[in-house]
Amino acid sequence: MSSATGGVDVDSSPDSNPADDGTPKNDVINENGLTGGDEDDHDPEVITVTASQVDLSLKKMISTKIAQLGDTLTYTIKVFNESGTLATGVEVSDSLATSVQFITGSFTTTRGTATLTNNVIVWTIGSIGANGDTVTLTYKVKAISEGIHFNTAEISKTNEPDVDSTPGNGNNSEDDNDQECFTVPFKLCPLEKIQASAPEYLTNVQWYKDGGSTPIVSGNTVLLSEVGTYTFTASNQQCPAGGCCPIIIESSDNCCPTQICIPFTITKKRK
């Protein structure tokens, strides 16, 4: 209370300064902790205002795990708002491998727009409503090389802070980041080998063949030559990295039989 007329308060001195309350005399109903105590005409309350937070998550999907050269695959990204707060300024970044070819004109979105520049897709979504609102982006790619093809998408921007993720930090353990893959079998001829590599950050990499439980070789980089399906494990990541896509080796039907492949030289002679 900053002023009073018509009488004198028996245990308070009305003024507009909350820090000069004297020692209480009686009838004090709340101590506020200010120096000098608390007169009962003054009862401040601290209000803490926190910034609105959202809880966005992202899921990446590929239409098949095993493809052949020339196959067309559909990539899908879904973003969910699991909070009770409207999310605004939402943007997703999606990195395409150079081993796939984007199908021009294949973008389909339920909200926002998507563009492709230097093999990076930027999906500008805008707002995602509270309590489970979901948006979707799909597009198509063509498989143009053998081996495992990885794709990683992440929520790269939001106006509001996320309760359990940091947009754009590249942390694949957060729920705003997801990596998927598919594999195209290698076609090998006799005496040929492929060099298979696991990411350098993985430790104690063990390679397995055809679902066996005993490792056939260890190391981040190995040479493989036998027909079969190969997977690997690592101490700091589960079966194999990036969504359990195997390396598949198949026999090529376009090989020169070894018994008739005889080297020869043609020499032109002047008559």
PDB file of C-alpha atoms in Angstrom:
ATOM      1  CA  MET A   1       0.000   0.000   0.000  1.00  0.00           C
ATOM      2  CA  SER A   2       1.531   3.299  -1.075  1.00  0.00           C
ATOM      3  CA  SER A   3      -0.827   5.819   0.640  1.00  0.00           C
ATOM      4  CA  ALA A   4      -3.844   6.044   2.935  1.00  0.00           C
ATOM      5  CA  THR A   5      -6.202   8.830   4.104  1.00  0.00           C
ATOM      6  CA  GLY A   6      -8.622   9.189   6.968  1.00  0.00           C
ATOM      7  CA  GLY A   7      -6.549   7.594   9.697  1.00  0.00           C
ATOM      8  CA  VAL A   8      -3.321   5.976  10.813  1.00  0.00           C
ATOM      9  CA  ASP A   9      -2.431   2.302  10.297  1.00  0.00           C
ATOM     10  CA  VAL A  10      -1.366   0.931  13.680  1.00  0.00           C
ATOM     11  CA  ASP A  11       1.336  -1.406  12.346  1.00  0.00           C
ATOM     12  CA  SER A  12       2.308  -0.164   8.875  1.00  0.00           C
ATOM     13  CA  SER A  13       3.587   2.960   7.165  1.00  0.00           C
ATOM     14  CA  PRO A  14       2.035   3.266   3.674  1.00  0.00           C
ATOM     15  CA  ASP A  15       4.523   4.246   0.989  1.00  0.00           C
ATOM     16  CA  SER A  16       5.631   3.104  -2.483  1.00  0.00           C
ATOM     17  CA  ASN A  17       8.986   1.667  -1.442  1.00  0.00           C
ATOM     18  CA  PRO A  18       8.852  -2.127  -0.911  1.00  0.00           C
ATOM     19  CA  ALA A  19      12.342  -2.231   0.632  1.00  0.00           C
ATOM     20  CA  ASP A  20      11.877   0.027   3.676  1.00  0.00           C
ATOM     21  CA  ASP A  21       9.400  -1.963   5.736  1.00  0.00           C
ATOM     22  CA  GLY A  22      10.182  -1.722   9.411  1.00  0.00           C
ATOM     23  CA  THR A  23      10.161  -4.468  11.977  1.00  0.00           C
ATOM     24  CA  PRO A  24       6.645  -5.970  12.133  1.00  0.00           C
ATOM     25  CA  LYS A  25       4.590  -5.065  15.207  1.00  0.00           C
ATOM     26  CA  ASN A  26       1.558  -7.360  14.819  1.00  0.00           C
ATOM     27  CA  ASP A  27      -0.839  -9.015  12.410  1.00  0.00           C
ATOM     28  CA  VAL A  28       1.903  -9.760   9.836  1.00  0.00           C
ATOM     29  CA  ILE A  29       0.540 -12.424   7.467  1.00  0.00           C
ATOM     30  CA  ASN A  30       3.522 -13.013   5.179  1.00  0.00           C
ATOM     31  CA  GLU A  31       7.254 -12.508   5.568  1.00  0.00           C
ATOM     32  CA  ASN A  32       8.883 -11.641   2.238  1.00  0.00           C
ATOM     33  CA  GLY A  33      12.514 -11.853   3.296  1.00  0.00           C
ATOM     34  CA  LEU A  34      13.372  -8.187   2.622  1.00  0.00           C
ATOM     35  CA  THR A  35      15.768  -6.402   4.963  1.00  0.00           C
ATOM     36  CA  GLY A  36      13.857  -4.914   7.849  1.00  0.00           C
ATOM     37  CA  GLY A  37      11.059  -7.457   7.850  1.00  0.00           C
ATOM     38  CA  ASP A  38       7.579  -7.136   6.411  1.00  0.00           C
ATOM     39  CA  GLU A  39       4.730  -4.793   7.288  1.00  0.00           C
ATOM     40  CA  ASP A  40       1.281  -6.247   6.667  1.00  0.00           C
ATOM     41  CA  ASP A  41       0.322  -3.597   4.072  1.00  0.00           C
ATOM     42  CA  HIS A  42       2.970  -5.022   1.717  1.00  0.00           C
ATOM     43  CA  ASP A  43       3.004  -8.515   0.199  1.00  0.00           C
ATOM     44  CA  PRO A  44       5.204  -8.891  -2.894  1.00  0.00           C
ATOM     45  CA  GLU A  45       5.310 -12.121  -4.897  1.00  0.00           C
ATOM     46  CA  VAL A  46       8.062 -13.203  -7.295  1.00  0.00           C
ATOM     47  CA  ILE A  47       6.736 -14.397 -10.672  1.00  0.00           C
ATOM     48  CA  THR A  48       9.076 -16.378 -12.898  1.00  0.00           C
ATOM     49  CA  VAL A  49       8.284 -16.250 -16.614  1.00  0.00           C
ATOM     50  CA  THR A  50       9.780 -19.023 -18.748  1.00  0.00           C
ATOM     51  CA  ALA A  51      10.023 -19.041 -22.518  1.00  0.00           C
ATOM     52  CA  SER A  52       7.574 -21.289 -24.358  1.00  0.00           C
ATOM     53  CA  GLN A  53       9.112 -24.616 -25.315  1.00  0.00           C
ATOM     54  CA  VAL A  54       8.166 -27.144 -27.958  1.00  0.00           C
ATOM     55  CA  ASP A  55       8.888 -30.842 -28.380  1.00  0.00           C
ATOM     56  CA  LEU A  56       9.484 -31.691 -32.040  1.00  0.00           C
ATOM     57  CA  SER A  57      10.575 -35.061 -33.366  1.00  0.00           C
ATOM     58  CA  LEU A  58      11.545 -36.272 -36.846  1.00  0.00           C
ATOM     59  CA  LYS A  59      11.241 -39.658 -38.543  1.00  0.00           C
ATOM     60  CA  LYS A  60      12.984 -40.613 -41.813  1.00  0.00           C
ATOM     61  CA  MET A  61      11.760 -43.542 -43.949  1.00  0.00           C
ATOM     62  CA  ILE A  62      12.906 -45.210 -47.203  1.00  0.00           C
ATOM     63  CA  SER A  63      10.529 -47.360 -49.235  1.00  0.00           C
ATOM     64  CA  THR A  64      12.842 -50.390 -49.398  1.00  0.00           C
ATOM     65  CA  LYS A  65      15.986 -51.654 -47.676  1.00  0.00           C
ATOM     66  CA  ILE A  66      17.336 -53.610 -50.661  1.00  0.00           C
ATOM     67  CA  ALA A  67      17.250 -52.201 -54.198  1.00  0.00           C
ATOM     68  CA  GLN A  68      18.841 -52.841 -57.585  1.00  0.00           C
ATOM     69  CA  LEU A  69      20.722 -50.438 -59.845  1.00  0.00           C
ATOM     70  CA  GLY A  70      18.265 -48.158 -61.600  1.00  0.00           C
ATOM     71  CA  ASP A  71      15.457 -48.664 -59.063  1.00  0.00           C
ATOM     72  CA  THR A  72      13.407 -45.659 -57.955  1.00  0.00           C
ATOM     73  CA  LEU A  73      12.904 -45.270 -54.197  1.00  0.00           C
ATOM     74  CA  THR A  74      10.631 -42.994 -52.182  1.00  0.00           C
ATOM     75  CA  TYR A  75      12.071 -41.035 -49.243  1.00  0.00           C
ATOM     76  CA  THR A  76       9.651 -39.780 -46.574  1.00  0.00           C
ATOM     77  CA  ILE A  77      10.234 -37.328 -43.717  1.00  0.00           C
ATOM     78  CA  LYS A  78       7.654 -36.739 -40.976  1.00  0.00           C
ATOM     79  CA  VAL A  79       7.890 -34.032 -38.303  1.00  0.00           C
ATOM     80  CA  PHE A  80       5.694 -34.245 -35.187  1.00  0.00           C
ATOM     81  CA  ASN A  81       4.895 -31.611 -32.548  1.00  0.00           C
ATOM     82  CA  GLU A  82       4.487 -33.570 -29.320  1.00  0.00           C
ATOM     83  CA  SER A  83       4.076 -30.483 -27.103  1.00  0.00           C
ATOM     84  CA  GLY A  84       1.119 -28.319 -26.160  1.00  0.00           C
ATOM     85  CA  THR A  85       2.751 -25.261 -27.764  1.00  0.00           C
ATOM     86  CA  LEU A  86       2.573 -24.041 -31.358  1.00  0.00           C
ATOM     87  CA  ALA A  87       5.977 -24.401 -33.054  1.00  0.00           C
ATOM     88  CA  THR A  88       6.963 -21.649 -35.494  1.00  0.00           C
ATOM     89  CA  GLY A  89       9.805 -21.056 -37.921  1.00  0.00           C
ATOM     90  CA  VAL A  90      10.417 -24.790 -38.372  1.00  0.00           C
ATOM     91  CA  GLU A  91      12.941 -25.885 -41.019  1.00  0.00           C
ATOM     92  CA  VAL A  92      14.406 -29.292 -41.923  1.00  0.00           C
ATOM     93  CA  SER A  93      17.747 -30.058 -43.600  1.00  0.00           C
ATOM     94  CA  ASP A  94      18.136 -33.347 -45.490  1.00  0.00           C
ATOM     95  CA  SER A  95      21.503 -34.476 -46.904  1.00  0.00           C
ATOM     96  CA  LEU A  96      21.403 -36.642 -50.035  1.00  0.00           C
ATOM     97  CA  ALA A  97      24.222 -39.059 -50.841  1.00  0.00           C
ATOM     98  CA  THR A  98      25.976 -38.472 -54.159  1.00  0.00           C
ATOM     99  CA  SER A  99      25.362 -42.159 -54.904  1.00  0.00           C
ATOM    100  CA  VAL A 100      21.671 -41.482 -55.615  1.00  0.00           C
ATOM    101  CA  GLN A 101      20.041 -39.291 -58.252  1.00  0.00           C
ATOM    102  CA  PHE A 102      17.197 -36.977 -57.230  1.00  0.00           C
ATOM    103  CA  ILE A 103      14.104 -37.275 -59.429  1.00  0.00           C
ATOM    104  CA  THR A 104      13.322 -33.725 -60.537  1.00  0.00           C
ATOM    105  CA  GLY A 105       9.811 -32.565 -59.685  1.00  0.00           C
ATOM    106  CA  SER A 106       9.154 -35.309 -57.133  1.00  0.00           C
ATOM    107  CA  PHE A 107       8.752 -33.117 -54.031  1.00  0.00           C
ATOM    108  CA  THR A 108       5.352 -33.484 -52.319  1.00  0.00           C
ATOM    109  CA  THR A 109       4.665 -31.659 -49.040  1.00  0.00           C
ATOM    110  CA  THR A 110       1.662 -31.363 -46.764  1.00  0.00           C
ATOM    111  CA  ARG A 111       2.976 -27.973 -45.637  1.00  0.00           C
ATOM    112  CA  GLY A 112       5.715 -25.581 -46.691  1.00  0.00           C
ATOM    113  CA  THR A 113       8.140 -25.803 -49.602  1.00  0.00           C
ATOM    114  CA  ALA A 114      11.291 -27.827 -50.355  1.00  0.00           C
ATOM    115  CA  THR A 115      14.336 -26.930 -52.444  1.00  0.00           C
ATOM    116  CA  LEU A 116      17.486 -28.835 -53.436  1.00  0.00           C
ATOM    117  CA  THR A 117      20.916 -27.160 -53.630  1.00  0.00           C
ATOM    118  CA  ASN A 118      24.228 -29.056 -53.843  1.00  0.00           C
ATOM    119  CA  ASN A 119      22.645 -32.304 -52.638  1.00  0.00           C
ATOM    120  CA  VAL A 120      21.114 -30.635 -49.564  1.00  0.00           C
ATOM    121  CA  ILE A 121      17.336 -30.403 -49.307  1.00  0.00           C
ATOM    122  CA  VAL A 122      15.917 -27.534 -47.239  1.00  0.00           C
ATOM    123  CA  TRP A 123      12.281 -27.994 -46.272  1.00  0.00           C
ATOM    124  CA  THR A 124      10.809 -24.721 -44.975  1.00  0.00           C
ATOM    125  CA  ILE A 125       7.743 -25.751 -42.989  1.00  0.00           C
ATOM    126  CA  GLY A 126       6.734 -22.682 -40.966  1.00  0.00           C
ATOM    127  CA  SER A 127       4.293 -23.534 -38.165  1.00  0.00           C
ATOM    128  CA  ILE A 128       3.351 -26.929 -36.689  1.00  0.00           C
ATOM    129  CA  GLY A 129       0.339 -26.984 -34.393  1.00  0.00           C
ATOM    130  CA  ALA A 130       0.308 -28.263 -30.821  1.00  0.00           C
ATOM    131  CA  ASN A 131      -0.706 -31.674 -29.523  1.00  0.00           C
ATOM    132  CA  GLY A 132       0.393 -34.005 -32.298  1.00  0.00           C
ATOM    133  CA  ASP A 133       0.191 -31.947 -35.479  1.00  0.00           C
ATOM    134  CA  THR A 134       2.262 -33.757 -38.153  1.00  0.00           C
ATOM    135  CA  VAL A 135       3.713 -32.633 -41.492  1.00  0.00           C
ATOM    136  CA  THR A 136       5.175 -34.788 -44.272  1.00  0.00           C
ATOM    137  CA  LEU A 137       7.643 -34.433 -47.151  1.00  0.00           C
ATOM    138  CA  THR A 138       8.158 -37.131 -49.793  1.00  0.00           C
ATOM    139  CA  TYR A 139      10.425 -37.269 -52.823  1.00  0.00           C
ATOM    140  CA  LYS A 140      12.005 -39.866 -55.118  1.00  0.00           C
ATOM    141  CA  VAL A 141      15.586 -40.885 -55.932  1.00  0.00           C
ATOM    142  CA  LYS A 142      17.196 -43.368 -58.312  1.00  0.00           C
ATOM    143  CA  ALA A 143      19.887 -45.838 -57.202  1.00  0.00           C
ATOM    144  CA  ILE A 144      22.923 -45.249 -59.435  1.00  0.00           C
ATOM    145  CA  SER A 145      25.689 -47.194 -57.675  1.00  0.00           C
ATOM    146  CA  GLU A 146      26.238 -50.375 -55.685  1.00  0.00           C
ATOM    147  CA  GLY A 147      26.715 -50.448 -51.920  1.00  0.00           C
ATOM    148  CA  ILE A 148      25.047 -48.859 -48.890  1.00  0.00           C
ATOM    149  CA  HIS A 149      23.415 -45.460 -49.344  1.00  0.00           C
ATOM    150  CA  PHE A 150      22.825 -43.314 -46.229  1.00  0.00           C
ATOM    151  CA  ASN A 151      20.441 -40.412 -45.809  1.00  0.00           C
ATOM    152  CA  THR A 152      20.230 -38.103 -42.791  1.00  0.00           C
ATOM    153  CA  ALA A 153      17.537 -35.529 -42.027  1.00  0.00           C
ATOM    154  CA  GLU A 154      17.402 -33.108 -39.085  1.00  0.00           C
ATOM    155  CA  ILE A 155      15.267 -30.269 -37.824  1.00  0.00           C
ATOM    156  CA  SER A 156      17.643 -27.381 -38.462  1.00  0.00           C
ATOM    157  CA  LYS A 157      15.653 -24.375 -37.154  1.00  0.00           C
ATOM    158  CA  THR A 158      12.804 -23.436 -34.805  1.00  0.00           C
ATOM    159  CA  ASN A 159      11.863 -20.141 -33.187  1.00  0.00           C
ATOM    160  CA  GLU A 160      11.101 -21.792 -29.849  1.00  0.00           C
ATOM    161  CA  PRO A 161      13.586 -23.903 -27.855  1.00  0.00           C
ATOM    162  CA  ASP A 162      13.013 -27.659 -27.925  1.00  0.00           C
ATOM    163  CA  VAL A 163      12.770 -29.471 -24.585  1.00  0.00           C
ATOM    164  CA  ASP A 164      15.080 -32.348 -25.539  1.00  0.00           C
ATOM    165  CA  SER A 165      16.887 -31.390 -28.775  1.00  0.00           C
ATOM    166  CA  THR A 166      19.022 -28.637 -30.252  1.00  0.00           C
ATOM    167  CA  PRO A 167      18.106 -27.963 -33.892  1.00  0.00           C
ATOM    168  CA  GLY A 168      20.970 -28.144 -36.351  1.00  0.00           C
ATOM    169  CA  ASN A 169      23.614 -29.569 -33.994  1.00  0.00           C
ATOM    170  CA  GLY A 170      24.106 -32.825 -35.932  1.00  0.00           C
ATOM    171  CA  ASN A 171      23.574 -35.036 -32.878  1.00  0.00           C
ATOM    172  CA  ASN A 172      22.045 -38.260 -34.183  1.00  0.00           C
ATOM    173  CA  SER A 173      21.064 -39.391 -30.684  1.00  0.00           C
ATOM    174  CA  GLU A 174      18.398 -36.672 -30.445  1.00  0.00           C
ATOM    175  CA  ASP A 175      14.830 -37.196 -31.617  1.00  0.00           C
ATOM    176  CA  ASP A 176      14.983 -34.331 -34.145  1.00  0.00           C
ATOM    177  CA  ASN A 177      17.598 -36.242 -36.180  1.00  0.00           C
ATOM    178  CA  ASP A 178      17.151 -39.517 -38.061  1.00  0.00           C
ATOM    179  CA  GLN A 179      19.338 -41.543 -40.440  1.00  0.00           C
ATOM    180  CA  GLU A 180      18.152 -44.297 -42.770  1.00  0.00           C
ATOM    181  CA  CYS A 181      19.785 -46.358 -45.501  1.00  0.00           C
ATOM    182  CA  PHE A 182      19.267 -48.860 -48.268  1.00  0.00           C
ATOM    183  CA  THR A 183      21.658 -51.237 -49.991  1.00  0.00           C
ATOM    184  CA  VAL A 184      22.331 -52.237 -53.597  1.00  0.00           C
ATOM    185  CA  PRO A 185      24.090 -55.618 -53.957  1.00  0.00           C
ATOM    186  CA  PHE A 186      27.617 -55.708 -55.332  1.00  0.00           C
ATOM    187  CA  LYS A 187      28.067 -57.942 -58.380  1.00  0.00           C
ATOM    188  CA  LEU A 188      31.483 -59.649 -58.251  1.00  0.00           C
ATOM    189  CA  CYS A 189      33.385 -61.878 -60.630  1.00  0.00           C
ATOM    190  CA  PRO A 190      35.907 -64.527 -59.509  1.00  0.00           C
ATOM    191  CA  LEU A 191      39.102 -63.068 -58.005  1.00  0.00           C
ATOM    192  CA  GLU A 192      37.439 -59.650 -57.477  1.00  0.00           C
ATOM    193  CA  LYS A 193      37.116 -58.035 -54.050  1.00  0.00           C
ATOM    194  CA  ILE A 194      35.327 -55.035 -52.574  1.00  0.00           C
ATOM    195  CA  GLN A 195      36.633 -52.753 -49.853  1.00  0.00           C
ATOM    196  CA  ALA A 196      34.033 -52.317 -47.131  1.00  0.00           C
ATOM    197  CA  SER A 197      34.385 -49.477 -44.628  1.00  0.00           C
ATOM    198  CA  ALA A 198      32.675 -48.569 -41.368  1.00  0.00           C
ATOM    199  CA  PRO A 199      32.783 -44.935 -40.144  1.00  0.00           C
ATOM    200  CA  GLU A 200      36.048 -44.035 -38.384  1.00  0.00           C
ATOM    201  CA  TYR A 201      34.314 -42.986 -35.146  1.00  0.00           C
ATOM    202  CA  LEU A 202      33.142 -46.578 -34.539  1.00  0.00           C
ATOM    203  CA  THR A 203      35.337 -48.746 -32.306  1.00  0.00           C
ATOM    204  CA  ASN A 204      35.919 -52.519 -32.075  1.00  0.00           C
ATOM    205  CA  VAL A 205      34.179 -53.143 -35.410  1.00  0.00           C
ATOM    206  CA  GLN A 206      33.351 -56.815 -35.992  1.00  0.00           C
ATOM    207  CA  TRP A 207      32.100 -58.199 -39.323  1.00  0.00           C
ATOM    208  CA  TYR A 208      29.657 -61.111 -39.673  1.00  0.00           C
ATOM    209  CA  LYS A 209      28.504 -63.149 -42.655  1.00  0.00           C
ATOM    210  CA  ASP A 210      25.039 -64.567 -43.424  1.00  0.00           C
ATOM    211  CA  GLY A 211      23.661 -63.967 -39.939  1.00  0.00           C
ATOM    212  CA  GLY A 212      26.400 -65.892 -38.146  1.00  0.00           C
ATOM    213  CA  SER A 213      27.282 -65.161 -34.520  1.00  0.00           C
ATOM    214  CA  THR A 214      31.068 -65.486 -34.930  1.00  0.00           C
ATOM    215  CA  PRO A 215      32.986 -62.568 -36.475  1.00  0.00           C
ATOM    216  CA  ILE A 216      34.806 -63.394 -39.707  1.00  0.00           C
ATOM    217  CA  VAL A 217      37.083 -60.337 -39.605  1.00  0.00           C
ATOM    218  CA  SER A 218      37.556 -57.153 -37.582  1.00  0.00           C
ATOM    219  CA  GLY A 219      38.499 -53.587 -38.391  1.00  0.00           C
ATOM    220  CA  ASN A 220      36.924 -50.452 -39.832  1.00  0.00           C
ATOM    221  CA  THR A 221      38.105 -51.278 -43.373  1.00  0.00           C
ATOM    222  CA  VAL A 222      38.096 -54.849 -44.734  1.00  0.00           C
ATOM    223  CA  LEU A 223      38.244 -56.661 -48.082  1.00  0.00           C
ATOM    224  CA  LEU A 224      35.365 -58.989 -48.962  1.00  0.00           C
ATOM    225  CA  SER A 225      35.266 -61.423 -51.870  1.00  0.00           C
ATOM    226  CA  GLU A 226      32.792 -64.218 -51.099  1.00  0.00           C
ATOM    227  CA  VAL A 227      29.117 -64.197 -52.053  1.00  0.00           C
ATOM    228  CA  GLY A 228      26.984 -63.478 -48.982  1.00  0.00           C
ATOM    229  CA  THR A 229      25.333 -60.905 -46.738  1.00  0.00           C
ATOM    230  CA  TYR A 230      27.631 -58.991 -44.393  1.00  0.00           C
ATOM    231  CA  THR A 231      26.842 -56.893 -41.329  1.00  0.00           C
ATOM    232  CA  PHE A 232      28.973 -55.353 -38.612  1.00  0.00           C
ATOM    233  CA  THR A 233      28.713 -54.315 -34.990  1.00  0.00           C
ATOM    234  CA  ALA A 234      30.701 -51.808 -32.942  1.00  0.00           C
ATOM    235  CA  SER A 235      31.225 -51.111 -29.256  1.00  0.00           C
ATOM    236  CA  ASN A 236      29.687 -47.639 -29.530  1.00  0.00           C
ATOM    237  CA  GLN A 237      26.802 -48.417 -31.881  1.00  0.00           C
ATOM    238  CA  GLN A 238      24.271 -51.154 -32.447  1.00  0.00           C
ATOM    239  CA  CYS A 239      23.941 -53.515 -35.429  1.00  0.00           C
ATOM    240  CA  PRO A 240      25.179 -52.215 -38.107  1.00  0.00           C
ATOM    241  CA  ALA A 241      25.391 -48.445 -38.252  1.00  0.00           C
ATOM    242  CA  GLY A 242      22.624 -46.368 -39.768  1.00  0.00           C
ATOM    243  CA  GLY A 243      19.633 -48.664 -39.598  1.00  0.00           C
ATOM    244  CA  CYS A 244      20.957 -52.200 -40.076  1.00  0.00           C
ATOM    245  CA  CYS A 245      21.573 -52.150 -43.832  1.00  0.00           C
ATOM    246  CA  PRO A 246      23.782 -55.079 -44.891  1.00  0.00           C
ATOM    247  CA  ILE A 247      26.486 -55.273 -47.528  1.00  0.00           C
ATOM    248  CA  ILE A 248      25.344 -57.863 -50.071  1.00  0.00           C
ATOM    249  CA  ILE A 249      27.703 -59.587 -52.525  1.00  0.00           C
ATOM    250  CA  GLU A 250      26.223 -61.540 -55.425  1.00  0.00           C
ATOM    251  CA  SER A 251      27.816 -63.363 -58.335  1.00  0.00           C
ATOM    252  CA  SER A 252      27.911 -61.343 -61.516  1.00  0.00           C
ATOM    253  CA  ASP A 253      26.423 -62.902 -64.637  1.00  0.00           C
ATOM    254  CA  ASN A 254      28.718 -60.799 -66.817  1.00  0.00           C
ATOM    255  CA  CYS A 255      32.097 -62.354 -66.109  1.00  0.00           C
ATOM    256  CA  CYS A 256      34.643 -63.907 -68.430  1.00  0.00           C
ATOM    257  CA  PRO A 257      35.145 -67.560 -67.390  1.00  0.00           C
ATOM    258  CA  THR A 258      38.642 -67.875 -65.946  1.00  0.00           C
ATOM    259  CA  GLN A 259      39.510 -70.938 -68.041  1.00  0.00           C
ATOM    260  CA  ILE A 260      39.061 -69.054 -71.333  1.00  0.00           C
ATOM    261  CA  CYS A 261      40.229 -65.591 -70.313  1.00  0.00           C
ATOM    262  CA  ILE A 262      43.684 -65.778 -71.909  1.00  0.00           C
ATOM    263  CA  PRO A 263      45.618 -62.531 -72.280  1.00  0.00           C
ATOM    264  CA  PHE A 264      46.771 -61.818 -75.848  1.00  0.00           C
ATOM    265  CA  THR A 265      48.422 -59.038 -77.816  1.00  0.00           C
ATOM    266  CA  ILE A 266      47.658 -57.874 -81.357  1.00  0.00           C
ATOM    267  CA  THR A 267      50.635 -56.633 -83.344  1.00  0.00           C
ATOM    268  CA  LYS A 268      50.217 -54.924 -86.686  1.00  0.00           C
ATOM    269  CA  LYS A 269      52.893 -55.862 -89.269  1.00  0.00           C
ATOM    270  CA  ARG A 270      53.708 -54.105 -92.502  1.00  0.00           C
ATOM    271  CA  LYS A 271      53.552 -56.329 -95.586  1.00  0.00           C
TER     272      LYS A 271
END
